[in-house]
C-alpha atoms as a PDB file:
ATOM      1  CA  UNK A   1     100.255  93.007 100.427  1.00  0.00           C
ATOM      2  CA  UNK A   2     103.802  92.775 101.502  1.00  0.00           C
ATOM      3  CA  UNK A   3     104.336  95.549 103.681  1.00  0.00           C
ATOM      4  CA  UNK A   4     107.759  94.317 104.420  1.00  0.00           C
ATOM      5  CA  UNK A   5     109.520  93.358 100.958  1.00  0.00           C
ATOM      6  CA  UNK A   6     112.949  91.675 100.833  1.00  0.00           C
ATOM      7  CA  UNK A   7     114.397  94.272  98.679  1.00  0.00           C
ATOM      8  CA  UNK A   8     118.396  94.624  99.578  1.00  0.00           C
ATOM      9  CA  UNK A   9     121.381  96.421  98.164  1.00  0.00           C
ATOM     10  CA  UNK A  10     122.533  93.338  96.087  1.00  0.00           C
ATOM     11  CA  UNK A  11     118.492  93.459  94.383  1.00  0.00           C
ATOM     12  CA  UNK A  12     119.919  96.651  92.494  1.00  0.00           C
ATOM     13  CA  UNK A  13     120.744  96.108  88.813  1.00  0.00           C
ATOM     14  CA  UNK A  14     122.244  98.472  86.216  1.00  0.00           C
ATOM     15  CA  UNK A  15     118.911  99.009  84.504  1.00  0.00           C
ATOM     16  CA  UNK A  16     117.104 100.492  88.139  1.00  0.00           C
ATOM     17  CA  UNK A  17     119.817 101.269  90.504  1.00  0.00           C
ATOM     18  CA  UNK A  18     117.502 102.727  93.011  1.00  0.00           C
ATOM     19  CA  UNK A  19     115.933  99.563  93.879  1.00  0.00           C
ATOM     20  CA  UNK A  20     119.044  98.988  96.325  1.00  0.00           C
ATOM     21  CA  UNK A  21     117.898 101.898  98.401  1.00  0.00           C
ATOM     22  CA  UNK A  22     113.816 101.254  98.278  1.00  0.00           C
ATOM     23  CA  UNK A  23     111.867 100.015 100.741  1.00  0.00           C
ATOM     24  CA  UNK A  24     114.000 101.308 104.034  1.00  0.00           C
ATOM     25  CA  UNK A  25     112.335  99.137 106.730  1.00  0.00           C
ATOM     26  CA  UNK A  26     114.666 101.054 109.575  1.00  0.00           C
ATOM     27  CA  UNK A  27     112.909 103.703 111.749  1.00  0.00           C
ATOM     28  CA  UNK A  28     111.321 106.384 109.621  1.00  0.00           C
ATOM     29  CA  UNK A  29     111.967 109.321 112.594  1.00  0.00           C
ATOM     30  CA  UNK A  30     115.481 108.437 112.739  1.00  0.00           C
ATOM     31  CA  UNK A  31     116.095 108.840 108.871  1.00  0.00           C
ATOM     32  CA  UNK A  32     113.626 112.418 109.267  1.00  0.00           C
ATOM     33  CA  UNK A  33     115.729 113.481 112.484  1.00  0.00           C
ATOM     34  CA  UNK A  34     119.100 112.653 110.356  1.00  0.00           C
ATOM     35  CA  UNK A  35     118.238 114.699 107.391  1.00  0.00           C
ATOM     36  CA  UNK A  36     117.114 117.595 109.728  1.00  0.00           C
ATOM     37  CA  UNK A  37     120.326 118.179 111.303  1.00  0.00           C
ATOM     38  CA  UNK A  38     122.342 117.814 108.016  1.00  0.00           C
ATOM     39  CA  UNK A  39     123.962 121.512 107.250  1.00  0.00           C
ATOM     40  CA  UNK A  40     122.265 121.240 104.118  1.00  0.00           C
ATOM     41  CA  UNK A  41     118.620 120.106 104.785  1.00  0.00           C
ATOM     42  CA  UNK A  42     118.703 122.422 107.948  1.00  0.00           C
ATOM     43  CA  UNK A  43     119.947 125.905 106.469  1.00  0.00           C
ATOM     44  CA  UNK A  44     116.991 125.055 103.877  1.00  0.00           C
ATOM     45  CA  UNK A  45     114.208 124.643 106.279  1.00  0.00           C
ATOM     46  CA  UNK A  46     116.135 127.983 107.927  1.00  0.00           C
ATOM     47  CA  UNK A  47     115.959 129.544 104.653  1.00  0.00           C
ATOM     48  CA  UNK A  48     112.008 129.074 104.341  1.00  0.00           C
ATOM     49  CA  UNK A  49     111.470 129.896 107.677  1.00  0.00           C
ATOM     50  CA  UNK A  50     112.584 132.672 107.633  1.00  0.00           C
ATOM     51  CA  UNK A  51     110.998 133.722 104.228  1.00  0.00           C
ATOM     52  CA  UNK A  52     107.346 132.509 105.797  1.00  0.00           C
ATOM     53  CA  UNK A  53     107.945 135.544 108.875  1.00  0.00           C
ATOM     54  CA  UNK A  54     109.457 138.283 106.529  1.00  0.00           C
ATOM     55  CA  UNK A  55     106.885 137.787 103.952  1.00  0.00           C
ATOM     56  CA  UNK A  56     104.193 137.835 107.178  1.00  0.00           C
ATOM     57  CA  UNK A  57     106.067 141.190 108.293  1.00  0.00           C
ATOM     58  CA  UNK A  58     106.163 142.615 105.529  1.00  0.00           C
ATOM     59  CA  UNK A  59     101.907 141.815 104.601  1.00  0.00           C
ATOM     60  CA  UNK A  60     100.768 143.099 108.144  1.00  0.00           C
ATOM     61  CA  UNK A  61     103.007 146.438 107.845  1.00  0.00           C
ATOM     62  CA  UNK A  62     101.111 146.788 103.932  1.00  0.00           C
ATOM     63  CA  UNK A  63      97.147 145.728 105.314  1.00  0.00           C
ATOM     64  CA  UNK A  64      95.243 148.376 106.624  1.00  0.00           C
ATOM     65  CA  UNK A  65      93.508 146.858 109.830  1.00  0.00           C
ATOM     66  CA  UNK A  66      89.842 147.348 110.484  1.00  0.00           C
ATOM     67  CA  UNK A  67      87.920 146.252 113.852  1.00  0.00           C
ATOM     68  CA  UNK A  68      86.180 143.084 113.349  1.00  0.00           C
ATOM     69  CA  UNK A  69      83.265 142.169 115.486  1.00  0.00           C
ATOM     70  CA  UNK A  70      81.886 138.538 114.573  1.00  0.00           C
ATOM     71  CA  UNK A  71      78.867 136.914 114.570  1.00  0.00           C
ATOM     72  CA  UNK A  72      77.549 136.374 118.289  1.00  0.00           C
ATOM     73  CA  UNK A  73      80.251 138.895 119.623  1.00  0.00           C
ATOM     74  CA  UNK A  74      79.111 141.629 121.467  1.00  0.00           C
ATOM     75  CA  UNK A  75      82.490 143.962 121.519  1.00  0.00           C
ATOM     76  CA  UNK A  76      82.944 142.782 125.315  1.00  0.00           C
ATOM     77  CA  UNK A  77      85.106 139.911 124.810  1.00  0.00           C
ATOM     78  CA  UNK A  78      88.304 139.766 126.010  1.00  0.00           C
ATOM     79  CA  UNK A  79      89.934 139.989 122.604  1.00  0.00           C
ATOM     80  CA  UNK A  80      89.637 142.695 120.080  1.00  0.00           C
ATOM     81  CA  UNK A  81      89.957 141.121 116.535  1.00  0.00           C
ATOM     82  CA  UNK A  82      90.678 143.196 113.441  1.00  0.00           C
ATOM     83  CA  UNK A  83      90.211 142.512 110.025  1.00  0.00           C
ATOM     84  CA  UNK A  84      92.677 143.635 106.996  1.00  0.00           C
ATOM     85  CA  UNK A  85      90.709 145.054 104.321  1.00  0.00           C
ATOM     86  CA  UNK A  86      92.421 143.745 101.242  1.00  0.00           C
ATOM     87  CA  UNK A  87      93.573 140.506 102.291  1.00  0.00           C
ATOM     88  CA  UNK A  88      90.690 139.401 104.483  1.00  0.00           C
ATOM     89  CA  UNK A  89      92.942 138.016 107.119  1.00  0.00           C
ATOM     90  CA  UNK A  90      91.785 138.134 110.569  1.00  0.00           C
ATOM     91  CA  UNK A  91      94.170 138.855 113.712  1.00  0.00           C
ATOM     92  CA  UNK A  92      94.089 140.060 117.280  1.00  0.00           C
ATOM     93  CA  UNK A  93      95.219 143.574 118.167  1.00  0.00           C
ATOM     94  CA  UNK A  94      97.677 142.236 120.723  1.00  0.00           C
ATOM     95  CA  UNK A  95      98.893 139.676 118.150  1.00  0.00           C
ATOM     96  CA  UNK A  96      99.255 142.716 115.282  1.00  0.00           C
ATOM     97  CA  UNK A  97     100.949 144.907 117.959  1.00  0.00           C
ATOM     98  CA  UNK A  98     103.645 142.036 119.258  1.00  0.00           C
ATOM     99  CA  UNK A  99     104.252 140.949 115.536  1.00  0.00           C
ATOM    100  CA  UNK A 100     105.122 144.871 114.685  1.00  0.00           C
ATOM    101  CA  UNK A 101     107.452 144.911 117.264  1.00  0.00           C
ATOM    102  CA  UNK A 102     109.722 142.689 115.493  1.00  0.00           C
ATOM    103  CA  UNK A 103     111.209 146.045 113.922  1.00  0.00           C
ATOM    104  CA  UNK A 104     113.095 145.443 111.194  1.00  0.00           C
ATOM    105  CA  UNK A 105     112.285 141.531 110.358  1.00  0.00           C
ATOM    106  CA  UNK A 106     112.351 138.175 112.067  1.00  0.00           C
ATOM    107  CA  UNK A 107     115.143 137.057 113.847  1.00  0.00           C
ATOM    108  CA  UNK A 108     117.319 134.505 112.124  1.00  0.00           C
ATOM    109  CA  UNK A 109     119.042 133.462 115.061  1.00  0.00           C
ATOM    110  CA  UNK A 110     115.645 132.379 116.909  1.00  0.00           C
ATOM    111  CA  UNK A 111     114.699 130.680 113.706  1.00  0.00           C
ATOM    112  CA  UNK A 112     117.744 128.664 114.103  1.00  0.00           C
ATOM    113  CA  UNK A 113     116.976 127.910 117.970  1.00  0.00           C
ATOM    114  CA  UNK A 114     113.285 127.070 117.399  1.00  0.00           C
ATOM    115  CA  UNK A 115     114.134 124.792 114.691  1.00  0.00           C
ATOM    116  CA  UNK A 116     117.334 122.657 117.024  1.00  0.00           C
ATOM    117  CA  UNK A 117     114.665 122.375 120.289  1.00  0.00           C
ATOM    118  CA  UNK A 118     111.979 121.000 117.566  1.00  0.00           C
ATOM    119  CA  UNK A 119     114.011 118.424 116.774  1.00  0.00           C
ATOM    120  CA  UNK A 120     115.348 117.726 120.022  1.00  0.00           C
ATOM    121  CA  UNK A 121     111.766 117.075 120.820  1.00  0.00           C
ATOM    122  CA  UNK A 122     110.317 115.364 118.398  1.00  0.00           C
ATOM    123  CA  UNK A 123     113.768 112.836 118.958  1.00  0.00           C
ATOM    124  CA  UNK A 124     112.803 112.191 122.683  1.00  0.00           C
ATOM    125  CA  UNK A 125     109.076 112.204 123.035  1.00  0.00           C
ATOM    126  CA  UNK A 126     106.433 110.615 121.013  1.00  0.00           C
ATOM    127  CA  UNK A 127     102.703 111.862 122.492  1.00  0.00           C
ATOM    128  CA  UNK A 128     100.603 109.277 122.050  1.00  0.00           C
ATOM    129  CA  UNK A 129      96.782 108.364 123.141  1.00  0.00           C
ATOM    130  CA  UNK A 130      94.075 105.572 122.888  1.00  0.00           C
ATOM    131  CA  UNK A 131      91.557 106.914 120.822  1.00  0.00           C
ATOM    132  CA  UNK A 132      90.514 106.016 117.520  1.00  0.00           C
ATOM    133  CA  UNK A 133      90.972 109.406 115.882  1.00  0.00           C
ATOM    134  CA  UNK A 134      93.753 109.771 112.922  1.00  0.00           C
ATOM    135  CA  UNK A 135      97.257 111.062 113.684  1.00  0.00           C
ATOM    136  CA  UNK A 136      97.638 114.170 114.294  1.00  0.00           C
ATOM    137  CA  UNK A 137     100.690 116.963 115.056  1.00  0.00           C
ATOM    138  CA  UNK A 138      99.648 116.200 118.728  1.00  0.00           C
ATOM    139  CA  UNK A 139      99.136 112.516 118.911  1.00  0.00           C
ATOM    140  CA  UNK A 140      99.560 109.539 117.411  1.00  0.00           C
ATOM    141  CA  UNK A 141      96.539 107.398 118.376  1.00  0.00           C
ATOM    142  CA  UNK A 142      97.175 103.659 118.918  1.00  0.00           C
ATOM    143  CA  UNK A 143      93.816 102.637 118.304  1.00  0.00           C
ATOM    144  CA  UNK A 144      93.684 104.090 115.230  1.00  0.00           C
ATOM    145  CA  UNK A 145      92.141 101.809 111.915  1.00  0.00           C
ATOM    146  CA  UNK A 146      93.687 102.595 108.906  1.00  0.00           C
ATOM    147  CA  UNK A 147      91.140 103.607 106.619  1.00  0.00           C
ATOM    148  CA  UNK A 148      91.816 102.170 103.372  1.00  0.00           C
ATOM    149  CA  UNK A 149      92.329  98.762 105.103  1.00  0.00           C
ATOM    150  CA  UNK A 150      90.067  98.160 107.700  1.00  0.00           C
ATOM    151  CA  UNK A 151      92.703  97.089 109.983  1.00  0.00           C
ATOM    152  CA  UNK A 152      95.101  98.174 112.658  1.00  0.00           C
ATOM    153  CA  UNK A 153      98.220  99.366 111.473  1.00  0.00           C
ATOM    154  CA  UNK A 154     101.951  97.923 110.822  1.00  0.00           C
ATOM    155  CA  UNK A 155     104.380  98.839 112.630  1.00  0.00           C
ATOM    156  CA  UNK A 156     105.937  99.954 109.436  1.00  0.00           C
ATOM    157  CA  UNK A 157     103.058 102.039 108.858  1.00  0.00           C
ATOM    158  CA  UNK A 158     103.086 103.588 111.984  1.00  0.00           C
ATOM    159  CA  UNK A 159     107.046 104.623 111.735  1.00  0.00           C
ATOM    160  CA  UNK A 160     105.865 106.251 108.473  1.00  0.00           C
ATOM    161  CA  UNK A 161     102.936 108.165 110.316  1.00  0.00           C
ATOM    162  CA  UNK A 162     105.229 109.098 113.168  1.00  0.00           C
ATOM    163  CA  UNK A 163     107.695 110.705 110.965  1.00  0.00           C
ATOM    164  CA  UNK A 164     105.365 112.074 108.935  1.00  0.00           C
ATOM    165  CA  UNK A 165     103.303 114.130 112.650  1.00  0.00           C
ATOM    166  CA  UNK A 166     106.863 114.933 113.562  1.00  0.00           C
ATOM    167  CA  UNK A 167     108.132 116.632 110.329  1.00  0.00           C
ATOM    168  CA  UNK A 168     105.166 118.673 110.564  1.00  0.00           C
ATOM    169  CA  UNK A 169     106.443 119.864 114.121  1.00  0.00           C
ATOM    170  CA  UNK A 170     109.467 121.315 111.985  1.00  0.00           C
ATOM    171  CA  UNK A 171     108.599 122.365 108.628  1.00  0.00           C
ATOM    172  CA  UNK A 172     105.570 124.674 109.753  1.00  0.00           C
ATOM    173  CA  UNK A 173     105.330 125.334 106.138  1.00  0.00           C
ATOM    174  CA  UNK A 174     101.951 127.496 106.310  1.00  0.00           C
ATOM    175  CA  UNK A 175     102.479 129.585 103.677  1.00  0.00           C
ATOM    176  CA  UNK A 176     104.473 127.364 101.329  1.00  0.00           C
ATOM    177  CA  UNK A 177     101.830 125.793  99.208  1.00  0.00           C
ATOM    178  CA  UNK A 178     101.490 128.384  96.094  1.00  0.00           C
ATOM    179  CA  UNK A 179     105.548 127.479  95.712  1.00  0.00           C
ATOM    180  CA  UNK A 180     104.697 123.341  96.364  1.00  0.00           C
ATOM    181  CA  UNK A 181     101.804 123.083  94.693  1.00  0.00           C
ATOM    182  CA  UNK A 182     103.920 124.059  91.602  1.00  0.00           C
ATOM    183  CA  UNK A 183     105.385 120.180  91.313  1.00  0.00           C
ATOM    184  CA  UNK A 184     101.372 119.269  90.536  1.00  0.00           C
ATOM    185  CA  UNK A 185      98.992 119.469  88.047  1.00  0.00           C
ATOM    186  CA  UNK A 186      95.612 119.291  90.385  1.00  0.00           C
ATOM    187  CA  UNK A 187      93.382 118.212  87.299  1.00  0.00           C
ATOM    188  CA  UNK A 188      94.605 114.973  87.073  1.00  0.00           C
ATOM    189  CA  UNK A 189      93.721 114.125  90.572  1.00  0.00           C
ATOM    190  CA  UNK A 190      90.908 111.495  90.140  1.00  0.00           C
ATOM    191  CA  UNK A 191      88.843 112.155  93.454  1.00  0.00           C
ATOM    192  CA  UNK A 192      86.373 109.322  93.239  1.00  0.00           C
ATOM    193  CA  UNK A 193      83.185 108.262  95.060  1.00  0.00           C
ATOM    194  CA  UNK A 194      85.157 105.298  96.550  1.00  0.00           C
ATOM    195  CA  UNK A 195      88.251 107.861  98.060  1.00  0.00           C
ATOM    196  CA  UNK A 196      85.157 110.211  99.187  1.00  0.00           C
ATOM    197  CA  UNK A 197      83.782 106.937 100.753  1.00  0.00           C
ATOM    198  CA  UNK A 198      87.001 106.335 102.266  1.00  0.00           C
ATOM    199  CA  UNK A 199      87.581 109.637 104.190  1.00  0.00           C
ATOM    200  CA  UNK A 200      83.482 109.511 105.142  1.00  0.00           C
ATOM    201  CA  UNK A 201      84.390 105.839 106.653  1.00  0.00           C
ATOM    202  CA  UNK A 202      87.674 107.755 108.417  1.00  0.00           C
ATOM    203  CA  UNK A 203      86.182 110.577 109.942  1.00  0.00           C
ATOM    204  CA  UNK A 204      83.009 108.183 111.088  1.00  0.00           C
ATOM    205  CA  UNK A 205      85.837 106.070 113.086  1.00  0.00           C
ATOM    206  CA  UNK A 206      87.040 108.709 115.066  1.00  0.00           C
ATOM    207  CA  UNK A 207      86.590 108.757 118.648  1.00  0.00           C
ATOM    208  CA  UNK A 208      86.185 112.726 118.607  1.00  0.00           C
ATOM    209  CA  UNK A 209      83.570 112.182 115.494  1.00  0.00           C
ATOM    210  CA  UNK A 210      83.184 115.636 113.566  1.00  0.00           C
ATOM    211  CA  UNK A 211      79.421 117.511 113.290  1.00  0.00           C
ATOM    212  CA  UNK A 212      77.226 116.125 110.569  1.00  0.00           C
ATOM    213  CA  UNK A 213      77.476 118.434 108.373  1.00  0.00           C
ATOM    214  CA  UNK A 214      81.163 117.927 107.995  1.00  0.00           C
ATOM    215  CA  UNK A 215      80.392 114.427 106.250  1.00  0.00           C
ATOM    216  CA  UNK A 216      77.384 115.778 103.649  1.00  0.00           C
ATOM    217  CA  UNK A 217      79.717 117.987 101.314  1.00  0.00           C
ATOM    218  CA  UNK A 218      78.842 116.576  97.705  1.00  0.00           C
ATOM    219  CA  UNK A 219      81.796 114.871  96.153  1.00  0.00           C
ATOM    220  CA  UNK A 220      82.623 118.607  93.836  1.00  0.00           C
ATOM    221  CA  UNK A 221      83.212 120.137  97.478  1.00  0.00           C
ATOM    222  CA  UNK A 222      84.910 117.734  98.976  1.00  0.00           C
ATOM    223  CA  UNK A 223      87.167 117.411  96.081  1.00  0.00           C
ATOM    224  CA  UNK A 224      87.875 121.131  96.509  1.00  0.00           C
ATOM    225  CA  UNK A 225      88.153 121.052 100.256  1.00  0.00           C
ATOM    226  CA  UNK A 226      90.471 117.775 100.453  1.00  0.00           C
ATOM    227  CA  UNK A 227      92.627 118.741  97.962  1.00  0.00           C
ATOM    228  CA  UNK A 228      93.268 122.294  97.872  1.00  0.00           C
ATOM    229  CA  UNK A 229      92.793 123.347 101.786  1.00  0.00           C
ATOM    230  CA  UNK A 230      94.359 119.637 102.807  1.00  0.00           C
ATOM    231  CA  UNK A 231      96.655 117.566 100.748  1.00  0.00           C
ATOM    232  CA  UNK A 232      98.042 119.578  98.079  1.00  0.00           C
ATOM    233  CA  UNK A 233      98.668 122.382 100.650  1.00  0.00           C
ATOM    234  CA  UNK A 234     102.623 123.180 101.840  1.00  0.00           C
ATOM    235  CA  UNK A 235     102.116 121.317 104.849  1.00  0.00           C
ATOM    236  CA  UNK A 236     101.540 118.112 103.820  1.00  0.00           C
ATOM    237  CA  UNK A 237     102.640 118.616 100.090  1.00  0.00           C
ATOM    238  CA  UNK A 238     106.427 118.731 102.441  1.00  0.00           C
ATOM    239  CA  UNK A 239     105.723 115.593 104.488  1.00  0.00           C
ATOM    240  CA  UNK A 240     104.512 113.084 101.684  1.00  0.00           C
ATOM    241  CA  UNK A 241     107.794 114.179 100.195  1.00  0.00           C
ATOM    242  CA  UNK A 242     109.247 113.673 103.477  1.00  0.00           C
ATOM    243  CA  UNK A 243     107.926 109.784 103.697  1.00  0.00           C
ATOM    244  CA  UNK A 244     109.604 109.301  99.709  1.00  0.00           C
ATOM    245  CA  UNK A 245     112.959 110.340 100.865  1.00  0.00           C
ATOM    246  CA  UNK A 246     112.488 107.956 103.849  1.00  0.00           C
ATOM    247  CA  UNK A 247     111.677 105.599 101.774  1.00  0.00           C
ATOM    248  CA  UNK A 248     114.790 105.276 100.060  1.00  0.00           C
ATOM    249  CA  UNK A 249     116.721 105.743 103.554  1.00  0.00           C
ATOM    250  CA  UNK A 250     117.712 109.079 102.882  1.00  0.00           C
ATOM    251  CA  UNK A 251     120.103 110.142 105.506  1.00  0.00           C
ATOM    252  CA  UNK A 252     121.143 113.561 104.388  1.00  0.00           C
ATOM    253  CA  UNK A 253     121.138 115.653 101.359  1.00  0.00           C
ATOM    254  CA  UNK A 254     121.060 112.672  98.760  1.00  0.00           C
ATOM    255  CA  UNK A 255     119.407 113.502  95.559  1.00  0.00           C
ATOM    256  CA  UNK A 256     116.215 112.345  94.820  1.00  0.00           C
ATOM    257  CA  UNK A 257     116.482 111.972  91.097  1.00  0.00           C
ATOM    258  CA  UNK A 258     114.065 110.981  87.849  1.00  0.00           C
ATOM    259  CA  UNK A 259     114.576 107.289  88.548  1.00  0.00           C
ATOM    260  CA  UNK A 260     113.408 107.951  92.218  1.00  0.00           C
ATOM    261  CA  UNK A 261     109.999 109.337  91.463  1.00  0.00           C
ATOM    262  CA  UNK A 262     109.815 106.771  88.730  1.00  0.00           C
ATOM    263  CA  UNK A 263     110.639 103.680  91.058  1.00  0.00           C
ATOM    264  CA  UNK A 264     107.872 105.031  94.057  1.00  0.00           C
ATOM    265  CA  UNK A 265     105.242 105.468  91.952  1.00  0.00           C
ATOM    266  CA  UNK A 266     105.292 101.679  90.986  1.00  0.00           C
ATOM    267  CA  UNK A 267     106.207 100.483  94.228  1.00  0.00           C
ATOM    268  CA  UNK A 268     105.809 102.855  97.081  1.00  0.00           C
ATOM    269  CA  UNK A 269     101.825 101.817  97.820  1.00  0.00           C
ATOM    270  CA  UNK A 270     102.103  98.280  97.606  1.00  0.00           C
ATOM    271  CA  UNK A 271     105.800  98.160  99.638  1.00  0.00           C
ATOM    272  CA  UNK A 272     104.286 100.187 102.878  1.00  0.00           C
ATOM    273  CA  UNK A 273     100.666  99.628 102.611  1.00  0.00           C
ATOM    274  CA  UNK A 274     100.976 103.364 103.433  1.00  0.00           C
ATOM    275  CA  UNK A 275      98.353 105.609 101.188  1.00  0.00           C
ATOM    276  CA  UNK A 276      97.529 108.079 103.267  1.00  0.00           C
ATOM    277  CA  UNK A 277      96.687 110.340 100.057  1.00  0.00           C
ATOM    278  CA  UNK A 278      99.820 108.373  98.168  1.00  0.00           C
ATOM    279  CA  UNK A 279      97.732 107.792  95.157  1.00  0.00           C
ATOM    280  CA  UNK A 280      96.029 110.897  94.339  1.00  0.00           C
ATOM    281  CA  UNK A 281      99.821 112.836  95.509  1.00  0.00           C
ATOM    282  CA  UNK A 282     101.421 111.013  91.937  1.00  0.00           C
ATOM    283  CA  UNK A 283      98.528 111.072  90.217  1.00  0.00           C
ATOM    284  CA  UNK A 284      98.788 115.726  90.632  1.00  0.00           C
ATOM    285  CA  UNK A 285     102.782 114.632  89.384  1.00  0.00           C
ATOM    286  CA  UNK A 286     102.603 114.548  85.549  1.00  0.00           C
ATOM    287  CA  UNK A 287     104.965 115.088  83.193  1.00  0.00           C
ATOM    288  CA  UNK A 288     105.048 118.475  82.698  1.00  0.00           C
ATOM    289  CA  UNK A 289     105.519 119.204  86.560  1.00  0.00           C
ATOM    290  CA  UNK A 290     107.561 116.220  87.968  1.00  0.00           C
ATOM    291  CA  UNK A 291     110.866 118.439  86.800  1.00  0.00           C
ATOM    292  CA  UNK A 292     109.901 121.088  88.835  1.00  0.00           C
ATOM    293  CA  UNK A 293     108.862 118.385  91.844  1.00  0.00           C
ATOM    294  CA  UNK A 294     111.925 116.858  91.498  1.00  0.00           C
ATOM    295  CA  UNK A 295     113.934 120.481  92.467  1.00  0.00           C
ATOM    296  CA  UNK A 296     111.388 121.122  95.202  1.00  0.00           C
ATOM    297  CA  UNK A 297     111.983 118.219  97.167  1.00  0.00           C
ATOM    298  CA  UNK A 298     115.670 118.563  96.737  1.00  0.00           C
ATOM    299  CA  UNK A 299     115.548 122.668  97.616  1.00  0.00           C
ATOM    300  CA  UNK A 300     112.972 122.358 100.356  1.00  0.00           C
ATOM    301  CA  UNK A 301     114.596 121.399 103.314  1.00  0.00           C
ATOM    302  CA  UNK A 302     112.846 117.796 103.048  1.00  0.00           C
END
């Protein structure tokens, strides 16, 4: 595997002018950080934002709110918790009481500030550890093994994973994924018994290893639980979009276009040794939904 391919701007041709801009072997976080203080990129990411809190706002001032005692809670805990009765959600009273103080909706302005100190962060510190564990928002774990090889990472693959923690640091894109999810087709995603294997073989790795029962769902449920409350939600749906545009060295708002999509899927995988989830992510784009991809990752703020 050739995790470092000689492609170059003279490799381009007529016939697939993208291949001059594949295979970026720069920095990953400095291509992310450059695209997320472009006026464009940024007033997108704004835009959502912002979106995410009204459409909160607006949900909490609509639920009616019922006391919720759980399981093992005896009402004497420090926290009340209520309950809304038609959306199920679950929220503190002192968190419901400081959110309805916003008044009249969030505050653009502190949007804007949150977002500029994100990225000033994630540009001078990288958190990492020495566990095994898998990358995470928090950490990047040098001793990590790469599932799906066995091996210690590249540093190519670890630029990818960096960029890939830190984006999620600024594109908190909780409540995204019904709008993502619409560049996919789930039903062509062929979960197999060997990925299954693989993300058994992951979590078994990990210095923090997860309760037993976390690694005994039958292949069905952990189709349904990897790919609809993990990789095909607006979190990660954003940052696997995120690694394609730093693939090609995207620096600002460049378009990623037809030929893009159709260039990564070919190459992508076998230029980065990266698949955290690659495979199954172009197997959801088909042909009826990579249009619709192709606007959301240009309209996204990625």
């Amino acid at each position: 595997m050739n995790n470092f391919s000689t492609h170059s701007a003279e490799s381009g041709s007529e016939s697939n002018p993208v291949e001059g801009e594949a295979n970026f072997e720069g920095n990953d976080t400095e291509v992310l950080i450059s695209r997320l203080r472009h006026p464009v990129i940024r007033q997108q990411i704004i835009n959502i934002l912002y979106e995410q809190e009204l459409n909160y706002l607006n949900q909490i001032r609509n639920e009616e709110w019922l006391p919720h005692l759980p399981d093992g809670w005896t009402g004497e805990e420090k926290f009340k918790l209520l309950k809304g009765k038609t959306s199920g959600k679950i929220i503190s009273a002192d968190d419901l009481e400081e959110r309805l103080k916003q008044g009249s909706g969030p505050s653009r302005e502190k949007i804007e500030k949150e977002l500029d100190e994100d990225i000033r962060q994630i540009e001078s510190v990288t958190e990492v550890d020495y566990t095994t564990n898998e990358p995470t928002i928090s950490s990047i774990p040098l001793n990590w093994t790469v599932p799906w090889t066995g091996e210690r990472a590249t540093p190519k693959q670890m630029s990818i994973i960096e960029a890939h923690e830190k984006g999620h640091r600024t594109r908190f894109y909780d409540t995204a994924t019904d709008t993502l999810q619409q560049g996919f087709d789930l039903s062509k995603v062929q979960f197999t018994q060997e990925y299954y294997d693989l993300l058994k073989r992951n979590s078994e790795n990990r210095t923090d290893k997860p309760e037993d029962s976390e690694l005994e769902l039958s292949l069905d449920d952990m189709r349904q639980t990897y790919l609809n409350h993990y990789l095909f939600t607006g979190m990660e749906i954003a940052e696997r979009m995120s690694q394609l545009k730093n693939y090609f060295g995207f620096k600002a708002d460049e378009k990623f276009t037809q030929a893009h999509l159709d260039y990564a899927r070919t190459h992508y995988i076998d230029d980065t040794g990266m698949d955290n989830g690659m495979t199954l992510f172009f197997q959801g784009i088909t042909p009826e939904t990579e249009g619709r991809f192709i606007e959301l990752i240009n309209t996204s703020g990625i």
